[in-house]
């Protein structure tokens, strides 16, 4: 029977008796079918059925309250709550955030569950996250199947647990483990949750069956109700120190640090008061740009792979892949493919190079073994059976997909593709990992351009999440679908990109790096720029990143570009001086910063300041001061402007595609949502005004993106384009 039909949302236990006096509710008037009610003897069973993840939307909340009332009216002795489909409640319904909330609110539903006079048991499977765990914490007992995971990941949405999680979890398991779970958003496996005391039991089986057996055992033992809110306040810790640690780790994100303060309330205030204050903090965070940024990132991450043109397109079958080139990138790609369960054949030019590639891949896999990502058995199978090394292209004749990761030179790439065209079986996907080169030109070196695609990985490829799927003019739709399917198998965030110099990410990077270089010429220091951008939330500033990547990379590119450069381009030459002196950054111990062995990070290299001053003098530039705010403003204006060009030209389909590229491949702070979400939150008219004012100094570099101008003119923003694309 589908149950629902409620007249009241109860929040206080005292109301229950009053309601009973009113007689049973009118069960016939169904309002929601999100909770299924069943009475089995003296046990009422509430089954959540709100696919895909049993999110706690309004219908579910209402259904739970209705179910409790019905069970109490039916004179049941206990209530079992479980979820249908793949999971228990995976949390509040995020799509309701930012809209007026409909009663009953989740904290009230939670309190109502806990206050039920009946014994309430939760049987968990899948993921009990956020509000889902908060509901579980209100059950008097919790059992789970072994694969279940629990967590309070609200900080990943820019908020904190707002339905009692910060008050109940520390009461149940202590302050430190609770703060760990809440501030890191990590998902805790069933076994660990049992050891921590979040779960009472872990049993193999169907959640409903194990739950019923547990309820029956509890009833047989006359087990008491056990409301967590009635447990004593947890022991305090040094909250100020913890707050500072978490604040620093958040690099500007406010929710995790606020969550520490919320847990502190659990130690200092009576439960009801703590709950009230937690809700206030939750509502305050709901109003922040950070919440909007994080939720944008959540949905963008899921939207990137949904391309309307691929809806009815089946990807090709890929079991065996070939990789050409076993340097850092090729070895990383091979590692990622092995970990995804694919057979890998890696081709190198000589036996020594092949051996070196094997060593690199084994090293990567040893890292996975050390971090418990794979077992010793799996390591042995992957290295001894699944991976093959070869020095002859013939070894690729059975590969379903081949990724080339050789030297970044058009002639070299074309040669590789001509050879692949000759040996690969019909229908094999031929992919290039180029970062900048024209995929159309590479495809034209084959007689099968429909099978050719760009798969742009980021180094280290077995770690970095981003994969740009570069679609050339003649790439067949099922080749594109195969690229996305491979990305998914490898656990990557795959984003569609069109062909241009640098695709989405590197093209935008080149522009904002240039803006930074201009600021250095005009008076800012690389160290001030790095600091300002780290304060904005980037993990590293652009000059520290350059040191990490190796200054020789930029040097080689500057040399390559010099013959074709527009004379109006302002390109600093002082970094060439560093390279000429053999300073390539971290790998040589010196670059923009000086690195001492055994120490993390570097200290500013004073030689750099001297070189910059000399270049300014040579160019006749009188340096001026930049505030940190101005640095961020210009850097971001350059990023947003180029991103708008990338969207306007169709290189990225939607603004959210750009956001995901920068978030997952370039260290852009997630809580700003990506550069174009950030731009929307700042207001596009102000940004366009900035760009126009910078153009008065340098109208070659600062050319406003036509798309940005159009959006401002029409009073719209980037998110409007995302919505248009989704409809
Ligand atoms: N609300 C609304 N929709 C949700 C959702 C949620 N909490 N969680 C997932 N979805 C949607 C996804 O958007 C996706 O929709 P589409 O198919 O339309 O893209 C669909 O459910 C499936 O999600 P995934 O693709 O992510 O599926 P998965 O199997 O890879 O992962 C998951 C499942 C682990 C539950 C993952 O979706 C996830 O982590 N969800 C978010 C969980 C979360 O953050 N919960 C806390 C919410 S905040 C809260 O509860 C606040 C509070 O205290 C009151």
mmCIF file of C-alpha atoms in Angstrom, residues 34-385:
data_model
loop_
_atom_site.group_PDB
_atom_site.id
_atom_site.type_symbol
_atom_site.label_atom_id
_atom_site.label_comp_id
_atom_site.label_asym_id
_atom_site.label_seq_id
_atom_site.Cartn_x
_atom_site.Cartn_y
_atom_site.Cartn_z
ATOM 1 C CA UNK A 34 7.675 8.906 -1.618
ATOM 2 C CA UNK A 35 7.340 6.787 1.529
ATOM 3 C CA UNK A 36 5.705 3.381 1.384
ATOM 4 C CA UNK A 37 4.032 2.168 4.574
ATOM 5 C CA UNK A 38 3.611 -1.439 5.592
ATOM 6 C CA UNK A 39 2.633 -2.981 8.907
ATOM 7 C CA UNK A 40 4.166 -6.344 9.605
ATOM 8 C CA UNK A 41 2.824 -7.609 12.897
ATOM 9 C CA UNK A 42 3.830 -5.023 15.446
ATOM 10 C CA UNK A 43 6.535 -3.492 13.243
ATOM 11 C CA UNK A 44 5.761 -0.603 10.886
ATOM 12 C CA UNK A 45 8.046 -0.420 7.864
ATOM 13 C CA UNK A 46 8.700 2.906 6.137
ATOM 14 C CA UNK A 47 10.408 2.460 2.782
ATOM 15 C CA UNK A 48 11.779 5.526 0.992
ATOM 16 C CA UNK A 49 11.146 5.405 -2.730
ATOM 17 C CA UNK A 50 12.342 8.642 -4.259
ATOM 18 C CA UNK A 51 14.783 7.751 -7.033
ATOM 19 C CA UNK A 52 17.535 8.200 -7.935
ATOM 20 C CA UNK A 53 19.067 8.784 -4.474
ATOM 21 C CA UNK A 54 16.113 9.047 -2.058
ATOM 22 C CA UNK A 55 16.913 12.740 -1.509
ATOM 23 C CA UNK A 56 14.917 14.192 1.376
ATOM 24 C CA UNK A 57 12.696 16.455 -0.687
ATOM 25 C CA UNK A 58 9.386 17.746 0.558
ATOM 26 C CA UNK A 59 7.407 14.615 -0.367
ATOM 27 C CA UNK A 60 9.856 12.391 1.516
ATOM 28 C CA UNK A 61 9.875 14.590 4.613
ATOM 29 C CA UNK A 62 6.103 14.718 4.624
ATOM 30 C CA UNK A 63 5.897 10.986 4.021
ATOM 31 C CA UNK A 64 8.170 10.275 6.990
ATOM 32 C CA UNK A 65 6.065 12.385 9.345
ATOM 33 C CA UNK A 66 2.917 10.747 8.005
ATOM 34 C CA UNK A 67 4.456 7.324 8.429
ATOM 35 C CA UNK A 68 5.369 7.957 12.053
ATOM 36 C CA UNK A 69 1.854 9.101 12.808
ATOM 37 C CA UNK A 70 0.377 6.115 11.070
ATOM 38 C CA UNK A 71 2.635 3.690 12.912
ATOM 39 C CA UNK A 72 1.794 5.276 16.240
ATOM 40 C CA UNK A 73 -1.923 5.213 15.440
ATOM 41 C CA UNK A 74 -1.624 1.558 14.371
ATOM 42 C CA UNK A 75 -0.198 0.742 17.807
ATOM 43 C CA UNK A 76 2.965 -0.672 16.313
ATOM 44 C CA UNK A 77 5.790 -1.334 18.779
ATOM 45 C CA UNK A 78 8.627 -0.354 16.465
ATOM 46 C CA UNK A 79 9.344 1.390 13.195
ATOM 47 C CA UNK A 80 11.896 0.277 10.632
ATOM 48 C CA UNK A 81 13.077 2.887 8.114
ATOM 49 C CA UNK A 82 14.912 1.764 4.992
ATOM 50 C CA UNK A 83 15.453 2.905 1.423
ATOM 51 C CA UNK A 84 14.422 1.404 -1.871
ATOM 52 C CA UNK A 85 16.800 1.271 -4.840
ATOM 53 C CA UNK A 86 20.494 2.011 -4.631
ATOM 54 C CA UNK A 87 20.623 3.922 -1.372
ATOM 55 C CA UNK A 88 19.279 5.103 1.957
ATOM 56 C CA UNK A 89 18.622 8.892 1.935
ATOM 57 C CA UNK A 90 21.630 10.513 0.217
ATOM 58 C CA UNK A 91 20.818 13.872 1.814
ATOM 59 C CA UNK A 92 18.568 16.877 1.538
ATOM 60 C CA UNK A 93 17.263 17.589 -1.955
ATOM 61 C CA UNK A 94 19.885 20.028 -3.159
ATOM 62 C CA UNK A 95 17.567 21.293 -5.886
ATOM 63 C CA UNK A 96 15.370 22.836 -3.169
ATOM 64 C CA UNK A 97 18.246 25.004 -1.871
ATOM 65 C CA UNK A 98 17.836 28.725 -2.415
ATOM 66 C CA UNK A 99 14.054 28.324 -2.831
ATOM 67 C CA UNK A 100 11.436 28.887 -0.099
ATOM 68 C CA UNK A 101 11.459 25.766 2.085
ATOM 69 C CA UNK A 102 8.218 23.840 2.484
ATOM 70 C CA UNK A 103 7.252 22.392 5.856
ATOM 71 C CA UNK A 104 7.878 20.019 7.462
ATOM 72 C CA UNK A 105 11.512 21.104 7.559
ATOM 73 C CA UNK A 106 14.183 18.456 7.942
ATOM 74 C CA UNK A 107 15.250 19.359 11.513
ATOM 75 C CA UNK A 108 11.619 19.006 12.590
ATOM 76 C CA UNK A 109 11.290 15.669 10.826
ATOM 77 C CA UNK A 110 14.481 14.480 12.528
ATOM 78 C CA UNK A 111 13.283 15.596 15.941
ATOM 79 C CA UNK A 112 9.941 13.963 15.301
ATOM 80 C CA UNK A 113 11.623 10.630 14.491
ATOM 81 C CA UNK A 114 13.774 10.767 17.588
ATOM 82 C CA UNK A 115 10.830 11.744 19.785
ATOM 83 C CA UNK A 116 8.603 8.911 18.635
ATOM 84 C CA UNK A 117 7.480 6.794 21.576
ATOM 85 C CA UNK A 118 8.035 3.721 19.402
ATOM 86 C CA UNK A 119 11.421 2.105 18.920
ATOM 87 C CA UNK A 120 12.812 3.498 15.651
ATOM 88 C CA UNK A 121 15.513 1.608 13.737
ATOM 89 C CA UNK A 122 17.295 2.639 10.550
ATOM 90 C CA UNK A 123 18.593 -0.011 8.123
ATOM 91 C CA UNK A 124 21.191 1.692 5.945
ATOM 92 C CA UNK A 125 22.601 0.820 2.545
ATOM 93 C CA UNK A 126 24.254 2.834 -0.208
ATOM 94 C CA UNK A 127 25.117 6.299 1.069
ATOM 95 C CA UNK A 128 23.683 7.924 4.188
ATOM 96 C CA UNK A 129 24.934 11.431 3.589
ATOM 97 C CA UNK A 130 24.102 14.836 5.045
ATOM 98 C CA UNK A 131 20.436 14.930 6.006
ATOM 99 C CA UNK A 132 20.432 11.189 5.326
ATOM 100 C CA UNK A 133 22.858 10.561 8.170
ATOM 101 C CA UNK A 134 21.017 13.103 10.285
ATOM 102 C CA UNK A 135 17.816 11.061 9.874
ATOM 103 C CA UNK A 136 19.788 7.938 10.789
ATOM 104 C CA UNK A 137 21.188 9.657 13.893
ATOM 105 C CA UNK A 138 17.616 10.255 15.028
ATOM 106 C CA UNK A 139 16.745 6.585 14.810
ATOM 107 C CA UNK A 140 17.226 4.913 18.153
ATOM 108 C CA UNK A 141 19.359 2.154 16.596
ATOM 109 C CA UNK A 142 21.218 1.859 13.286
ATOM 110 C CA UNK A 143 22.172 -1.211 11.313
ATOM 111 C CA UNK A 144 23.854 -1.215 7.893
ATOM 112 C CA UNK A 145 24.931 -3.579 5.172
ATOM 113 C CA UNK A 146 28.721 -3.866 4.706
ATOM 114 C CA UNK A 147 28.884 -1.686 1.562
ATOM 115 C CA UNK A 148 27.097 1.269 3.174
ATOM 116 C CA UNK A 149 28.885 4.577 3.641
ATOM 117 C CA UNK A 150 27.959 7.448 5.918
ATOM 118 C CA UNK A 151 29.079 11.057 6.003
ATOM 119 C CA UNK A 152 28.202 14.694 6.484
ATOM 120 C CA UNK A 153 29.459 16.255 3.242
ATOM 121 C CA UNK A 154 27.574 19.550 3.607
ATOM 122 C CA UNK A 155 30.779 21.628 3.563
ATOM 123 C CA UNK A 156 31.199 20.439 -0.028
ATOM 124 C CA UNK A 157 28.015 22.385 -0.716
ATOM 125 C CA UNK A 158 29.169 25.471 1.192
ATOM 126 C CA UNK A 159 26.955 24.801 4.207
ATOM 127 C CA UNK A 160 27.102 22.801 7.433
ATOM 128 C CA UNK A 161 24.823 20.020 8.673
ATOM 129 C CA UNK A 162 21.590 21.803 9.478
ATOM 130 C CA UNK A 163 19.397 19.076 10.921
ATOM 131 C CA UNK A 164 21.242 18.263 14.116
ATOM 132 C CA UNK A 165 24.365 16.634 12.656
ATOM 133 C CA UNK A 166 26.760 18.960 14.479
ATOM 134 C CA UNK A 167 24.933 18.383 17.768
ATOM 135 C CA UNK A 168 24.174 14.662 17.622
ATOM 136 C CA UNK A 169 27.304 13.231 15.989
ATOM 137 C CA UNK A 170 29.747 14.583 18.634
ATOM 138 C CA UNK A 171 27.426 13.351 21.390
ATOM 139 C CA UNK A 172 27.498 9.913 19.806
ATOM 140 C CA UNK A 173 31.176 9.535 18.855
ATOM 141 C CA UNK A 174 33.080 12.400 20.495
ATOM 142 C CA UNK A 175 34.190 15.806 19.277
ATOM 143 C CA UNK A 176 37.363 14.995 17.331
ATOM 144 C CA UNK A 177 36.034 12.217 15.091
ATOM 145 C CA UNK A 178 32.890 14.260 14.515
ATOM 146 C CA UNK A 179 34.895 17.315 13.456
ATOM 147 C CA UNK A 180 37.008 15.134 11.198
ATOM 148 C CA UNK A 181 33.934 13.724 9.452
ATOM 149 C CA UNK A 182 32.137 17.063 9.175
ATOM 150 C CA UNK A 183 35.043 19.262 8.062
ATOM 151 C CA UNK A 184 36.599 16.830 5.584
ATOM 152 C CA UNK A 185 33.263 15.671 4.128
ATOM 153 C CA UNK A 186 34.766 12.195 3.884
ATOM 154 C CA UNK A 187 32.576 9.155 3.490
ATOM 155 C CA UNK A 188 33.046 6.594 6.248
ATOM 156 C CA UNK A 189 32.702 2.903 5.390
ATOM 157 C CA UNK A 190 30.327 0.696 7.385
ATOM 158 C CA UNK A 191 33.075 -1.087 9.321
ATOM 159 C CA UNK A 192 34.704 2.158 10.456
ATOM 160 C CA UNK A 193 31.293 3.623 11.267
ATOM 161 C CA UNK A 194 30.652 0.585 13.455
ATOM 162 C CA UNK A 195 33.976 1.033 15.234
ATOM 163 C CA UNK A 196 33.289 4.738 15.756
ATOM 164 C CA UNK A 197 29.864 3.962 17.232
ATOM 165 C CA UNK A 198 27.818 5.572 14.459
ATOM 166 C CA UNK A 199 26.363 2.161 13.650
ATOM 167 C CA UNK A 200 25.246 -0.477 16.092
ATOM 168 C CA UNK A 201 25.553 -3.408 13.730
ATOM 169 C CA UNK A 202 26.759 -4.354 10.263
ATOM 170 C CA UNK A 203 25.125 -7.348 8.618
ATOM 171 C CA UNK A 204 25.188 -8.826 5.126
ATOM 172 C CA UNK A 205 21.789 -9.031 3.399
ATOM 173 C CA UNK A 206 18.883 -6.987 2.104
ATOM 174 C CA UNK A 207 18.512 -3.804 4.201
ATOM 175 C CA UNK A 208 14.852 -4.599 4.875
ATOM 176 C CA UNK A 209 15.627 -8.148 6.021
ATOM 177 C CA UNK A 210 18.614 -7.319 8.217
ATOM 178 C CA UNK A 211 16.671 -4.357 9.603
ATOM 179 C CA UNK A 212 13.640 -6.464 10.468
ATOM 180 C CA UNK A 213 15.767 -9.111 12.160
ATOM 181 C CA UNK A 214 17.484 -6.391 14.196
ATOM 182 C CA UNK A 215 14.172 -4.793 15.228
ATOM 183 C CA UNK A 216 12.819 -8.163 16.213
ATOM 184 C CA UNK A 217 15.897 -8.876 18.363
ATOM 185 C CA UNK A 218 15.664 -5.448 20.004
ATOM 186 C CA UNK A 219 11.973 -5.970 20.793
ATOM 187 C CA UNK A 220 12.685 -9.435 22.190
ATOM 188 C CA UNK A 221 15.339 -7.889 24.453
ATOM 189 C CA UNK A 222 12.994 -5.085 25.464
ATOM 190 C CA UNK A 223 15.672 -2.664 24.310
ATOM 191 C CA UNK A 224 14.959 0.927 25.346
ATOM 192 C CA UNK A 225 14.547 3.914 23.010
ATOM 193 C CA UNK A 226 17.901 5.648 22.816
ATOM 194 C CA UNK A 227 17.652 9.306 21.689
ATOM 195 C CA UNK A 228 21.115 10.728 20.976
ATOM 196 C CA UNK A 229 19.929 14.181 22.035
ATOM 197 C CA UNK A 230 19.576 12.864 25.590
ATOM 198 C CA UNK A 231 23.198 11.740 25.742
ATOM 199 C CA UNK A 232 25.523 13.888 27.857
ATOM 200 C CA UNK A 233 27.296 16.815 26.188
ATOM 201 C CA UNK A 234 30.604 15.709 24.660
ATOM 202 C CA UNK A 235 33.972 16.623 26.184
ATOM 203 C CA UNK A 236 35.354 19.892 24.768
ATOM 204 C CA UNK A 237 38.702 20.298 23.023
ATOM 205 C CA UNK A 238 40.764 23.410 22.240
ATOM 206 C CA UNK A 239 38.205 24.734 19.781
ATOM 207 C CA UNK A 240 40.103 27.942 18.962
ATOM 208 C CA UNK A 241 43.129 25.946 17.829
ATOM 209 C CA UNK A 242 40.935 23.548 15.849
ATOM 210 C CA UNK A 243 39.082 26.468 14.250
ATOM 211 C CA UNK A 244 42.373 28.021 13.096
ATOM 212 C CA UNK A 245 43.640 24.699 11.692
ATOM 213 C CA UNK A 246 40.442 24.075 9.755
ATOM 214 C CA UNK A 247 40.236 27.687 8.573
ATOM 215 C CA UNK A 248 43.762 27.478 7.183
ATOM 216 C CA UNK A 249 43.084 24.158 5.494
ATOM 217 C CA UNK A 250 39.954 25.596 3.847
ATOM 218 C CA UNK A 251 41.991 28.253 1.967
ATOM 219 C CA UNK A 252 39.255 30.803 2.323
ATOM 220 C CA UNK A 253 36.310 28.444 2.513
ATOM 221 C CA UNK A 254 34.195 29.405 5.479
ATOM 222 C CA UNK A 255 31.831 26.455 5.997
ATOM 223 C CA UNK A 256 34.300 23.931 7.512
ATOM 224 C CA UNK A 257 35.565 26.426 10.091
ATOM 225 C CA UNK A 258 32.010 27.433 10.937
ATOM 226 C CA UNK A 259 31.217 23.757 11.418
ATOM 227 C CA UNK A 260 33.898 23.608 14.141
ATOM 228 C CA UNK A 261 32.107 26.409 15.965
ATOM 229 C CA UNK A 262 28.803 24.553 15.567
ATOM 230 C CA UNK A 263 30.290 21.423 17.148
ATOM 231 C CA UNK A 264 31.619 23.612 19.956
ATOM 232 C CA UNK A 265 27.993 24.526 20.702
ATOM 233 C CA UNK A 266 27.258 20.855 21.348
ATOM 234 C CA UNK A 267 29.705 21.009 24.274
ATOM 235 C CA UNK A 268 28.570 24.347 25.624
ATOM 236 C CA UNK A 269 24.813 24.574 25.213
ATOM 237 C CA UNK A 270 21.777 22.463 26.093
ATOM 238 C CA UNK A 271 20.779 20.316 23.101
ATOM 239 C CA UNK A 272 17.743 22.350 21.992
ATOM 240 C CA UNK A 273 19.689 25.609 22.139
ATOM 241 C CA UNK A 274 22.601 24.077 20.230
ATOM 242 C CA UNK A 275 20.191 22.839 17.592
ATOM 243 C CA UNK A 276 18.653 26.278 17.219
ATOM 244 C CA UNK A 277 22.052 27.928 16.843
ATOM 245 C CA UNK A 278 23.202 25.259 14.364
ATOM 246 C CA UNK A 279 20.166 26.046 12.221
ATOM 247 C CA UNK A 280 20.951 29.773 12.329
ATOM 248 C CA UNK A 281 24.512 29.102 11.165
ATOM 249 C CA UNK A 282 23.183 26.789 8.451
ATOM 250 C CA UNK A 283 20.760 29.468 7.225
ATOM 251 C CA UNK A 284 23.517 32.123 7.257
ATOM 252 C CA UNK A 285 25.738 29.915 5.084
ATOM 253 C CA UNK A 286 22.782 29.254 2.771
ATOM 254 C CA UNK A 287 22.847 32.964 1.918
ATOM 255 C CA UNK A 288 26.505 33.029 0.881
ATOM 256 C CA UNK A 289 28.091 33.182 -2.567
ATOM 257 C CA UNK A 290 30.235 30.230 -1.478
ATOM 258 C CA UNK A 291 27.118 28.073 -1.133
ATOM 259 C CA UNK A 292 26.033 29.128 -4.632
ATOM 260 C CA UNK A 293 29.504 28.415 -6.002
ATOM 261 C CA UNK A 294 29.736 24.959 -4.451
ATOM 262 C CA UNK A 295 26.264 23.920 -5.552
ATOM 263 C CA UNK A 296 26.975 25.175 -9.055
ATOM 264 C CA UNK A 297 30.105 23.003 -9.037
ATOM 265 C CA UNK A 298 28.096 19.975 -7.820
ATOM 266 C CA UNK A 299 25.578 20.161 -10.668
ATOM 267 C CA UNK A 300 28.152 21.275 -13.291
ATOM 268 C CA UNK A 301 30.228 18.196 -12.469
ATOM 269 C CA UNK A 302 27.248 16.031 -13.368
ATOM 270 C CA UNK A 303 26.153 18.105 -16.383
ATOM 271 C CA UNK A 304 29.478 18.165 -18.266
ATOM 272 C CA UNK A 305 29.123 14.669 -19.650
ATOM 273 C CA UNK A 306 25.482 15.168 -20.671
ATOM 274 C CA UNK A 307 25.667 16.272 -24.282
ATOM 275 C CA UNK A 308 22.359 16.401 -26.182
ATOM 276 C CA UNK A 309 24.036 15.205 -29.401
ATOM 277 C CA UNK A 310 25.233 12.032 -27.651
ATOM 278 C CA UNK A 311 21.873 11.057 -26.146
ATOM 279 C CA UNK A 312 21.186 8.210 -28.565
ATOM 280 C CA UNK A 313 24.811 7.431 -29.443
ATOM 281 C CA UNK A 314 26.389 4.183 -28.239
ATOM 282 C CA UNK A 315 30.098 4.343 -27.445
ATOM 283 C CA UNK A 316 32.353 1.772 -29.104
ATOM 284 C CA UNK A 317 33.480 -1.181 -27.001
ATOM 285 C CA UNK A 318 36.867 -0.562 -25.401
ATOM 286 C CA UNK A 319 38.665 -3.339 -23.541
ATOM 287 C CA UNK A 320 42.214 -3.020 -24.785
ATOM 288 C CA UNK A 321 44.015 0.252 -25.210
ATOM 289 C CA UNK A 322 47.352 1.217 -26.664
ATOM 290 C CA UNK A 323 49.528 4.060 -25.423
ATOM 291 C CA UNK A 324 52.353 5.488 -27.472
ATOM 292 C CA UNK A 325 55.115 7.076 -25.473
ATOM 293 C CA UNK A 326 56.072 6.103 -21.937
ATOM 294 C CA UNK A 327 57.230 9.433 -20.499
ATOM 295 C CA UNK A 328 55.504 10.940 -17.447
ATOM 296 C CA UNK A 329 52.295 11.570 -19.395
ATOM 297 C CA UNK A 330 52.147 8.251 -21.276
ATOM 298 C CA UNK A 331 52.963 6.301 -18.112
ATOM 299 C CA UNK A 332 50.281 8.225 -16.209
ATOM 300 C CA UNK A 333 47.681 7.488 -18.904
ATOM 301 C CA UNK A 334 48.673 3.805 -18.928
ATOM 302 C CA UNK A 335 48.395 3.680 -15.122
ATOM 303 C CA UNK A 336 44.971 5.284 -15.215
ATOM 304 C CA UNK A 337 43.807 2.784 -17.871
ATOM 305 C CA UNK A 338 45.148 -0.180 -15.882
ATOM 306 C CA UNK A 339 43.393 1.023 -12.752
ATOM 307 C CA UNK A 340 40.199 1.314 -14.823
ATOM 308 C CA UNK A 341 40.442 -2.386 -15.642
ATOM 309 C CA UNK A 342 41.670 -2.075 -19.238
ATOM 310 C CA UNK A 343 44.380 -4.113 -20.910
ATOM 311 C CA UNK A 344 47.228 -1.807 -21.875
ATOM 312 C CA UNK A 345 49.941 -2.123 -24.498
ATOM 313 C CA UNK A 346 52.494 0.664 -24.351
ATOM 314 C CA UNK A 347 54.764 1.248 -27.317
ATOM 315 C CA UNK A 348 58.129 2.948 -26.942
ATOM 316 C CA UNK A 349 60.922 3.577 -29.413
ATOM 317 C CA UNK A 350 63.545 1.323 -27.837
ATOM 318 C CA UNK A 351 63.772 -1.459 -25.276
ATOM 319 C CA UNK A 352 65.511 0.893 -22.806
ATOM 320 C CA UNK A 353 62.692 3.434 -23.155
ATOM 321 C CA UNK A 354 60.124 0.636 -22.762
ATOM 322 C CA UNK A 355 61.874 -0.572 -19.594
ATOM 323 C CA UNK A 356 61.929 2.965 -18.234
ATOM 324 C CA UNK A 357 58.197 3.275 -18.982
ATOM 325 C CA UNK A 358 57.513 0.036 -17.123
ATOM 326 C CA UNK A 359 59.453 1.346 -14.127
ATOM 327 C CA UNK A 360 57.395 4.550 -14.160
ATOM 328 C CA UNK A 361 54.092 2.690 -14.362
ATOM 329 C CA UNK A 362 55.125 0.247 -11.633
ATOM 330 C CA UNK A 363 56.092 3.236 -9.492
ATOM 331 C CA UNK A 364 52.654 4.800 -10.019
ATOM 332 C CA UNK A 365 50.926 1.526 -9.173
ATOM 333 C CA UNK A 366 53.129 1.071 -6.112
ATOM 334 C CA UNK A 367 51.795 4.449 -4.946
ATOM 335 C CA UNK A 368 48.227 3.156 -5.405
ATOM 336 C CA UNK A 369 49.166 0.030 -3.453
ATOM 337 C CA UNK A 370 50.655 2.095 -0.645
ATOM 338 C CA UNK A 371 47.496 4.180 -0.393
ATOM 339 C CA UNK A 372 45.409 0.973 -0.248
ATOM 340 C CA UNK A 373 43.758 1.780 -3.577
ATOM 341 C CA UNK A 374 44.726 -1.689 -4.850
ATOM 342 C CA UNK A 375 45.720 -4.960 -3.217
ATOM 343 C CA UNK A 376 49.086 -6.717 -3.681
ATOM 344 C CA UNK A 377 47.321 -9.337 -5.821
ATOM 345 C CA UNK A 378 45.873 -6.692 -8.077
ATOM 346 C CA UNK A 379 49.256 -4.963 -8.299
ATOM 347 C CA UNK A 380 50.844 -8.247 -9.380
ATOM 348 C CA UNK A 381 48.159 -8.919 -12.000
ATOM 349 C CA UNK A 382 48.309 -5.394 -13.395
ATOM 350 C CA UNK A 383 52.082 -5.304 -13.700
ATOM 351 C CA UNK A 384 52.628 -8.903 -14.820
ATOM 352 C CA UNK A 385 49.549 -9.706 -16.910
#
